[in-house]
Short mmCIF file of C-alpha atoms in Angstrom, two decimals:
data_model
loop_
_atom_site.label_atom_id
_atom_site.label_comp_id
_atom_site.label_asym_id
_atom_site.label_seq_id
_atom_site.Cartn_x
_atom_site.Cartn_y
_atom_site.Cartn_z
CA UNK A 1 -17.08 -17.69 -27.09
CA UNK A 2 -17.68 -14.24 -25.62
CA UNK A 3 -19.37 -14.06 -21.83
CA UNK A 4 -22.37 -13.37 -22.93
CA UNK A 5 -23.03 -16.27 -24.86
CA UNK A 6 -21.42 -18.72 -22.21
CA UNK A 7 -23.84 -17.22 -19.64
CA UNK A 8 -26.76 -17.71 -22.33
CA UNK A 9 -25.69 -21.53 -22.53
CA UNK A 10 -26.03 -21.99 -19.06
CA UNK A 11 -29.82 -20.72 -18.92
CA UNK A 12 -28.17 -17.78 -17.00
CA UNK A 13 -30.88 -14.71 -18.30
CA UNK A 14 -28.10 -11.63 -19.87
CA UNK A 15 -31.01 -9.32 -20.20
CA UNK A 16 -32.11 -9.27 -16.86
CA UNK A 17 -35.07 -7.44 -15.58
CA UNK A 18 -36.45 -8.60 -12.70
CA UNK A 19 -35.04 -9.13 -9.24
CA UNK A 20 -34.42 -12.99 -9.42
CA UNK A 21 -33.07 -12.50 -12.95
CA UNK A 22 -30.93 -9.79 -11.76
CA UNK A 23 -29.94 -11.83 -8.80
CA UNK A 24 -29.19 -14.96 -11.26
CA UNK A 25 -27.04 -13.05 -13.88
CA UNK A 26 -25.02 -11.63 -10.69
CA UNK A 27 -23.84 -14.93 -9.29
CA UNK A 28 -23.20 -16.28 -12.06
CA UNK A 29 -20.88 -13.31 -13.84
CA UNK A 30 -19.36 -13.05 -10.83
CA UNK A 31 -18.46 -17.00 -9.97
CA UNK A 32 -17.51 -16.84 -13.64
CA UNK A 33 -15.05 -14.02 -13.46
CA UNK A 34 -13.27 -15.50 -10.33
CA UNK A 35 -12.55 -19.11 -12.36
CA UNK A 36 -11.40 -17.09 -15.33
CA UNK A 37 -10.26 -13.26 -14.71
CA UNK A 38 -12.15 -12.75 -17.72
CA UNK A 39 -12.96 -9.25 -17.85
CA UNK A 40 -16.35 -9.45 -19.65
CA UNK A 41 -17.65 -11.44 -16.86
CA UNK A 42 -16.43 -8.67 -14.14
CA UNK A 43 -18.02 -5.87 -16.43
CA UNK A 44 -21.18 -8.06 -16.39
CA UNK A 45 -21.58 -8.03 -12.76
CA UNK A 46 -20.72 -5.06 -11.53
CA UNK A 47 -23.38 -3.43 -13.88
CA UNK A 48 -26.17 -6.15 -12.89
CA UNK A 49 -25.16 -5.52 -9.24
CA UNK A 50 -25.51 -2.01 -10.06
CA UNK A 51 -28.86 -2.30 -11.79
CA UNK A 52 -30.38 -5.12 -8.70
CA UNK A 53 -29.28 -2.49 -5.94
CA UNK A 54 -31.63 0.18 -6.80
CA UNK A 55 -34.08 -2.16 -7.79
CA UNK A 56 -34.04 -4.61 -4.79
CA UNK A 57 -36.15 -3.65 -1.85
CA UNK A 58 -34.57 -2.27 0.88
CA UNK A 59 -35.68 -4.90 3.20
CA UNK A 60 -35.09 -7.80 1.04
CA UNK A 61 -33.19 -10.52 2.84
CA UNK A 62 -30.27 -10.63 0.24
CA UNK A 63 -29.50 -6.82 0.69
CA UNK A 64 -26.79 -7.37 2.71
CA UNK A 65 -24.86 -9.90 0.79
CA UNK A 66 -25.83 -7.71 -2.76
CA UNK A 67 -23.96 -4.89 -1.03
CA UNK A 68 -20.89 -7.02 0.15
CA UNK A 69 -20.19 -8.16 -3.01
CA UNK A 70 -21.23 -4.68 -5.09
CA UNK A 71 -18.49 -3.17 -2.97
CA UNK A 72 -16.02 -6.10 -3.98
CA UNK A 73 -16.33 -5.78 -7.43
CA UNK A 74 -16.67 -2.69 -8.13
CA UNK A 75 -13.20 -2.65 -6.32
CA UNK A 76 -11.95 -4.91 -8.06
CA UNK A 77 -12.79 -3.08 -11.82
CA UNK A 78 -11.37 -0.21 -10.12
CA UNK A 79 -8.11 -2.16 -9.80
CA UNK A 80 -8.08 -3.40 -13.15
CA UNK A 81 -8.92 0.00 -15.41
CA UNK A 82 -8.62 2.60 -12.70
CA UNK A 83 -11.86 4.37 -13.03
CA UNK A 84 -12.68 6.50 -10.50
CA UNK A 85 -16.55 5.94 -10.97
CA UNK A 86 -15.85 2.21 -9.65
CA UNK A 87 -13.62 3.80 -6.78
CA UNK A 88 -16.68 5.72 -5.62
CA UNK A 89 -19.43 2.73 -5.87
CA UNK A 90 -17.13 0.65 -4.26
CA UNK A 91 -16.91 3.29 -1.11
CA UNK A 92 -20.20 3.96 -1.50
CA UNK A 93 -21.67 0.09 -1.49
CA UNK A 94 -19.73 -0.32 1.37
CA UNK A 95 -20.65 2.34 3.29
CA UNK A 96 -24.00 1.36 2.96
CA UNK A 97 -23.47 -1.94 3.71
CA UNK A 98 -21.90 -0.38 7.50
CA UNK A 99 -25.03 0.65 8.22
CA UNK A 100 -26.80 -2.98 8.21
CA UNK A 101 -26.68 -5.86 10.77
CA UNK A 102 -23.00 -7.55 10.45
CA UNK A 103 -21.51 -9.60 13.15
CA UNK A 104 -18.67 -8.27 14.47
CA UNK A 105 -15.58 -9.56 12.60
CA UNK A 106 -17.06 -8.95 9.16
CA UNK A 107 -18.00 -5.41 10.43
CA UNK A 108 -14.14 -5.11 11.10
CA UNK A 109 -13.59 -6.62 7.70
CA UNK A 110 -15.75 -3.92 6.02
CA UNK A 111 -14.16 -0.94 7.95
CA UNK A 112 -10.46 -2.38 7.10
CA UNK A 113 -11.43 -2.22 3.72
CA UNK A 114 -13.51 1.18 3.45
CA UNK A 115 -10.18 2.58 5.00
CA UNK A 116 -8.17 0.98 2.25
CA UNK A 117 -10.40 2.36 -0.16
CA UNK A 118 -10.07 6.15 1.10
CA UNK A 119 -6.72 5.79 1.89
CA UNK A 120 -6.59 5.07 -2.20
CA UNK A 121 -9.51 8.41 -2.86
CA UNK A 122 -6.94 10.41 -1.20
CA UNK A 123 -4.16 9.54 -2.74
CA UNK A 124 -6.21 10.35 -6.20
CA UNK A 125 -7.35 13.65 -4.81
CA UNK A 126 -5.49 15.00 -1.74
CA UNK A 127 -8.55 16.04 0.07
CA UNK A 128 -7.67 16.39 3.87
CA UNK A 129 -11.42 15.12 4.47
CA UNK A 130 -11.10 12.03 2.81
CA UNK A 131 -7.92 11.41 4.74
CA UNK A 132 -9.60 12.24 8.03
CA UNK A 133 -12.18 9.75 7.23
CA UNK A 134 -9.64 7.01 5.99
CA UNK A 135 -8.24 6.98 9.09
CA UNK A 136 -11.98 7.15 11.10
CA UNK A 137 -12.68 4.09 9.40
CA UNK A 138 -9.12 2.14 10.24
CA UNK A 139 -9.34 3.19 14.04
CA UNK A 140 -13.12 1.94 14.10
CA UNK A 141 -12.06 -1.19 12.31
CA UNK A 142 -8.86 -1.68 14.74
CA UNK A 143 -11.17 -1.19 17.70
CA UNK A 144 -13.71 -4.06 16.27
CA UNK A 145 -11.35 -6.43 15.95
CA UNK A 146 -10.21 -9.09 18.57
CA UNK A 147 -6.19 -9.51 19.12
CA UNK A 148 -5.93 -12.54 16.86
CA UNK A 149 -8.02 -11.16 13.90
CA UNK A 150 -6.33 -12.48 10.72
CA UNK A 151 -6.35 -8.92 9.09
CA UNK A 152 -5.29 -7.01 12.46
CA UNK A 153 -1.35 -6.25 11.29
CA UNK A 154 -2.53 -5.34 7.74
CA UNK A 155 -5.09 -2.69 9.93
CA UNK A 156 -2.63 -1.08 12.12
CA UNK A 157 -0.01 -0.98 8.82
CA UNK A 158 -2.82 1.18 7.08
CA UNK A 159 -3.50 3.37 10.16
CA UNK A 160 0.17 3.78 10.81
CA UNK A 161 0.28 4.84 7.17
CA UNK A 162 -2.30 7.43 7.06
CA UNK A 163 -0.48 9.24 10.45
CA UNK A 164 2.34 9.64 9.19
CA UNK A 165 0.68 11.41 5.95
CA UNK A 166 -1.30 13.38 7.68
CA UNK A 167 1.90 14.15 10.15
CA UNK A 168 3.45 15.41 7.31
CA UNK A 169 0.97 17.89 6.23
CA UNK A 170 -0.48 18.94 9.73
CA UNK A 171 2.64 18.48 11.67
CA UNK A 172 1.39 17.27 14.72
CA UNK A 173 3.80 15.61 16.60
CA UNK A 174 0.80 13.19 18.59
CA UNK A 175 0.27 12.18 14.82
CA UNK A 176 4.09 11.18 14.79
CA UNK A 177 4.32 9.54 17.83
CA UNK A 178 1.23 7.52 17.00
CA UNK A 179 1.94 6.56 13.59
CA UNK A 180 5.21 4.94 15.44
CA UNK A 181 3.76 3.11 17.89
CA UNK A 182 0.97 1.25 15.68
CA UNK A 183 3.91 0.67 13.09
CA UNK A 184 5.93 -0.73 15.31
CA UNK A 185 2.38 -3.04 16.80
CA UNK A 186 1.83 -3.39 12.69
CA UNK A 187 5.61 -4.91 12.86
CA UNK A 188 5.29 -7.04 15.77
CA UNK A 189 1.65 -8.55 14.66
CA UNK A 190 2.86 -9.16 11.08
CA UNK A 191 4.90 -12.14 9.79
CA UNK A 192 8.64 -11.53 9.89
CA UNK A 193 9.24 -12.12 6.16
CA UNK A 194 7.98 -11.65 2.96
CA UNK A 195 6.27 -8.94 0.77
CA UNK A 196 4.18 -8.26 3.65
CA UNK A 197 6.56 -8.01 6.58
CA UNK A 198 8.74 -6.20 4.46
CA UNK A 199 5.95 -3.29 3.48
CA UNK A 200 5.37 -3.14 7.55
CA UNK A 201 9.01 -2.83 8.44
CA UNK A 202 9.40 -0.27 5.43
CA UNK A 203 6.51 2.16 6.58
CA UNK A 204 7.65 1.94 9.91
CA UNK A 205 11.02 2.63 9.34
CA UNK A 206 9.59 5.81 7.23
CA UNK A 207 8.09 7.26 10.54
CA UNK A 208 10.98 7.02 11.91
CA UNK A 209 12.80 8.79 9.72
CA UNK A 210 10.65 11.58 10.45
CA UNK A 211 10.43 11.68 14.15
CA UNK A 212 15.08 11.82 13.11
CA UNK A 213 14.17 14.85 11.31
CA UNK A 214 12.47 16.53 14.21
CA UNK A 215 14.61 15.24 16.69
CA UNK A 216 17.81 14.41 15.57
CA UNK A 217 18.80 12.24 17.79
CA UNK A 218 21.01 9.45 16.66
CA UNK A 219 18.59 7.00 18.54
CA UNK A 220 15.72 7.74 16.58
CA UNK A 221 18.28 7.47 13.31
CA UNK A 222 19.09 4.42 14.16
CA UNK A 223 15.72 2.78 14.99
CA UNK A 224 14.89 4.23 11.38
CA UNK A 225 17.75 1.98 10.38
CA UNK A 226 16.93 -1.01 11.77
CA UNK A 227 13.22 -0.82 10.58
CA UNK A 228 14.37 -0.23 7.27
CA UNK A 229 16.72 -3.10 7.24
CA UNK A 230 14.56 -5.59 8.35
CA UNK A 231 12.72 -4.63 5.73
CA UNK A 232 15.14 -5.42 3.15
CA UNK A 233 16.01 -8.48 4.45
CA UNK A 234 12.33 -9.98 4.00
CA UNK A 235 11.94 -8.24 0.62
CA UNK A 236 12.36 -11.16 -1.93
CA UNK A 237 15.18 -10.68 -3.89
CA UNK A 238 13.41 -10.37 -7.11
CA UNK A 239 11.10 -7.94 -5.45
CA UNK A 240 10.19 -4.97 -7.77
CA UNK A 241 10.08 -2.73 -4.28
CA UNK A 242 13.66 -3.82 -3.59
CA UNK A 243 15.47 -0.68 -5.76
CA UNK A 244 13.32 1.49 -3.71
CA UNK A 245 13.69 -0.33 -0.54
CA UNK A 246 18.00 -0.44 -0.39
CA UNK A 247 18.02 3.46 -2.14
CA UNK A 248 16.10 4.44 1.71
CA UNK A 249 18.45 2.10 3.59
CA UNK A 250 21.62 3.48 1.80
CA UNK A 251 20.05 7.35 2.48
CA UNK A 252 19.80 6.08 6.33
CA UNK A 253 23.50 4.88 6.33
CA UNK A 254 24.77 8.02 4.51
CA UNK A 255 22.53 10.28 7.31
CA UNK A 256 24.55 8.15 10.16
CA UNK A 257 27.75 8.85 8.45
CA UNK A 258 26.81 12.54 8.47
CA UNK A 259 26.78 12.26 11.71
CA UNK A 260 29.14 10.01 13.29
CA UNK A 261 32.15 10.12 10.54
CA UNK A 262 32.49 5.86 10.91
CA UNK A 263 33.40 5.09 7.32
CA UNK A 264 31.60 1.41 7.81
CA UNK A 265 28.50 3.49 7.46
CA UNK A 266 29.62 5.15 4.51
CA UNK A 267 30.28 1.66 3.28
CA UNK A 268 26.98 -0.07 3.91
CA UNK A 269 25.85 3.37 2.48
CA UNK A 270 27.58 2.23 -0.56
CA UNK A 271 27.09 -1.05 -0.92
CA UNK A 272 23.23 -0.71 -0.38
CA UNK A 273 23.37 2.33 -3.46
CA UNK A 274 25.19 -0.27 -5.34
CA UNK A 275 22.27 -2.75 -4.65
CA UNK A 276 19.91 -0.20 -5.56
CA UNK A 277 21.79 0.46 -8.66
CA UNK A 278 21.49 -3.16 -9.88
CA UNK A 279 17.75 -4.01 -9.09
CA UNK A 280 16.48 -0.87 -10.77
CA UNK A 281 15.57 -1.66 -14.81
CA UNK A 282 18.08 0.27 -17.37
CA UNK A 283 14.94 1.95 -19.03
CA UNK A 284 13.39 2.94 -15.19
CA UNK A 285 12.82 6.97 -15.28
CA UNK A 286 14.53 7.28 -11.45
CA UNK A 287 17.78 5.44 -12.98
CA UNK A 288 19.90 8.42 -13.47
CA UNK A 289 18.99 9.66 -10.00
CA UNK A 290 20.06 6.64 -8.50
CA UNK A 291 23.42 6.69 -10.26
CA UNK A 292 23.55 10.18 -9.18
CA UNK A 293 23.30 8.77 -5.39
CA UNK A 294 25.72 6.38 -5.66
CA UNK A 295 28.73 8.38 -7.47
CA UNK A 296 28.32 10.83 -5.07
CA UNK A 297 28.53 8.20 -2.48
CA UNK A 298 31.95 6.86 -4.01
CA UNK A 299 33.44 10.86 -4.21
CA UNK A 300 32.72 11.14 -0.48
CA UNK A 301 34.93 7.60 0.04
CA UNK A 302 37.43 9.08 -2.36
CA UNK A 303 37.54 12.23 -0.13
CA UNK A 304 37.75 10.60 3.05
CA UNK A 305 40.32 7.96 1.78
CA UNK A 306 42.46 9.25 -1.06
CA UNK A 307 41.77 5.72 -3.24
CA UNK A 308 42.25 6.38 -6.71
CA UNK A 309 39.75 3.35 -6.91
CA UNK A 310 36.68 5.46 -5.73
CA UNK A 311 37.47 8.48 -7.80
CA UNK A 312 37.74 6.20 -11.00
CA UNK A 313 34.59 4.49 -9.80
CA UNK A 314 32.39 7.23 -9.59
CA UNK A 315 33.26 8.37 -12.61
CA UNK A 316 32.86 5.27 -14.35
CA UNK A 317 29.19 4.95 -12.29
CA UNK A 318 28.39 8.42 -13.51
CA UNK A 319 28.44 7.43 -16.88
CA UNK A 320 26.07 4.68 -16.48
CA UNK A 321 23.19 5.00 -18.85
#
């Protein structure tokens, strides 16, 4: 039975015209959509919501929640079939809904996500502006939230985030230095393992990497190093981040060897590669770069040691599909 019939059987009105038929068809798409991820039931109330929020008045009573949940959904399409038109009435919705009365935590709420949503507009379109805002909106929404708020670490992550971008277009070191320090608060806020400890520990660890780069200091290398292994240690094992993940920790280890010649660096530089290696799918368009990594990992073993065993490996890597 298609959505539009169930929503007929339950009295709900599917050509809608006035406000408390717009109103009606709303809810109910929407409660319908979130007990069955049908996507006829999300298309149905984003385009009601669309419709009721130019026709509503702009004092009615229910403006605020229409808004809340406009924004929601539209952002939600947008994650489903990636069109850019949802993107935009999703910023937009919310945007306006910033400029109503909201208490103070769902203000924060709001401005978390408006950044999220920029910080995904400039990823789409590389517009400086749009990046400038993103990260307007996560320092308003950092500074609006109390110490405890549940979404605080998943705040400063984003912020962090959007520094170091913009760090490595501008340049500006204050970018750098702040993009570390609210990674590292990101870090210390956020739960210790999991997807989402991991993804802190990982962007931190990124900064870092950068501040080695200007520096090059083996400190900062090796506070790169330990972000980025704490970060694979919380990644699940079954992660599909985890190639990426132990291909930047193996990089880091191969850097320190650079520098200090200890050969246990080349090996954890190795045996991270080989980790790599093996999580990656055999059809994954990076796969041949990865083996690339790793054989040339195994010739500079076979260099420093003479083993016949790391020559033949490489070779034998190398020839991976």
């Amino acid at each position: 039975m298609s959505g539009v019939s169930i929503l007929r059987e339950r009295g709900i009105p599917v050509n809608p015209i006035s406000t408390e038929e717009l109103k009606a068809t709303a809810g109910a798409a929407a409660l319908a959509f979130d007990e069955t991820e049908d996507i006829v039931y999300l298309d149905i109330a984003v385009e009601t919501l669309l419709k009721l929020s130019v026709t509503m008045s702009p004092d009615d009573a229910e403006r605020v929640l229409t808004m809340r949940v406009l924004g929601d959904y539209c952002w939600k399409r947008y994650e489903k079939r990636g069109d850019l038109e949802d993107m935009a009435n999703a910023i937009h919705a919310t945007e306006e809904l910033l400029t109503m009365p909201l208490n103070q935590d769902d203000r924060a709420k709001r401005l978390y996500r408006l950044s999220c949503y920029l910080l995904s507009k400039y990823n789409k379109t590389e517009d400086l502006a749009v990046l400038k805002e993103a990260i307007c909106k996560a320092e308003q929404s950092i500074s609006a939230m109390s110490p405890n708020f549940d979404e605080r670490a998943f705040a400063l992550n984003v912020l962090g985030g959007l520094l170091g971008t913009r760090y490595r277009i501008m340049k500006e070191f204050e970018d750098l230095q702040s993009a570390i320090r609210i990674g590292r608060e990101a870090v210390e806020a956020g739960p210790s393992d999991g997807q989402d400890g991991a993804h802190f520990a990982h962007n931190l660890a990124k900064s870092l990497k950068l501040m080695y780069e200007k520096t090059k200091t083996l400190r900062d290398l090796e506070d790169a190093l330990g972000a980025a292994e704490m970060g694979v240690v919380a990644l699940p094992l079954n992660h599909s981040d985890r190639a990426l993940y132990s291909k930047e920790l193996s990089e880091l280890f191969s850097l320190k060897y650079d520098e200090t010649g200890v050969l246990g660096d080349l090996e954890e530089a190795i045996r991270y590669a080989k980790e790599a290696v093996s999580a990656l799918p055999l059809d994954h368009s990076d796969r041949s770069r990865y083996i690339r990594g790793l054989s040339h990992l195994l010739v500079s073993r076979y260099c420093r040691t003479g083993l016949r065993e790391d020559l033949s490996e490489a070779i034998r890597v190398g020839r991976q599909p």
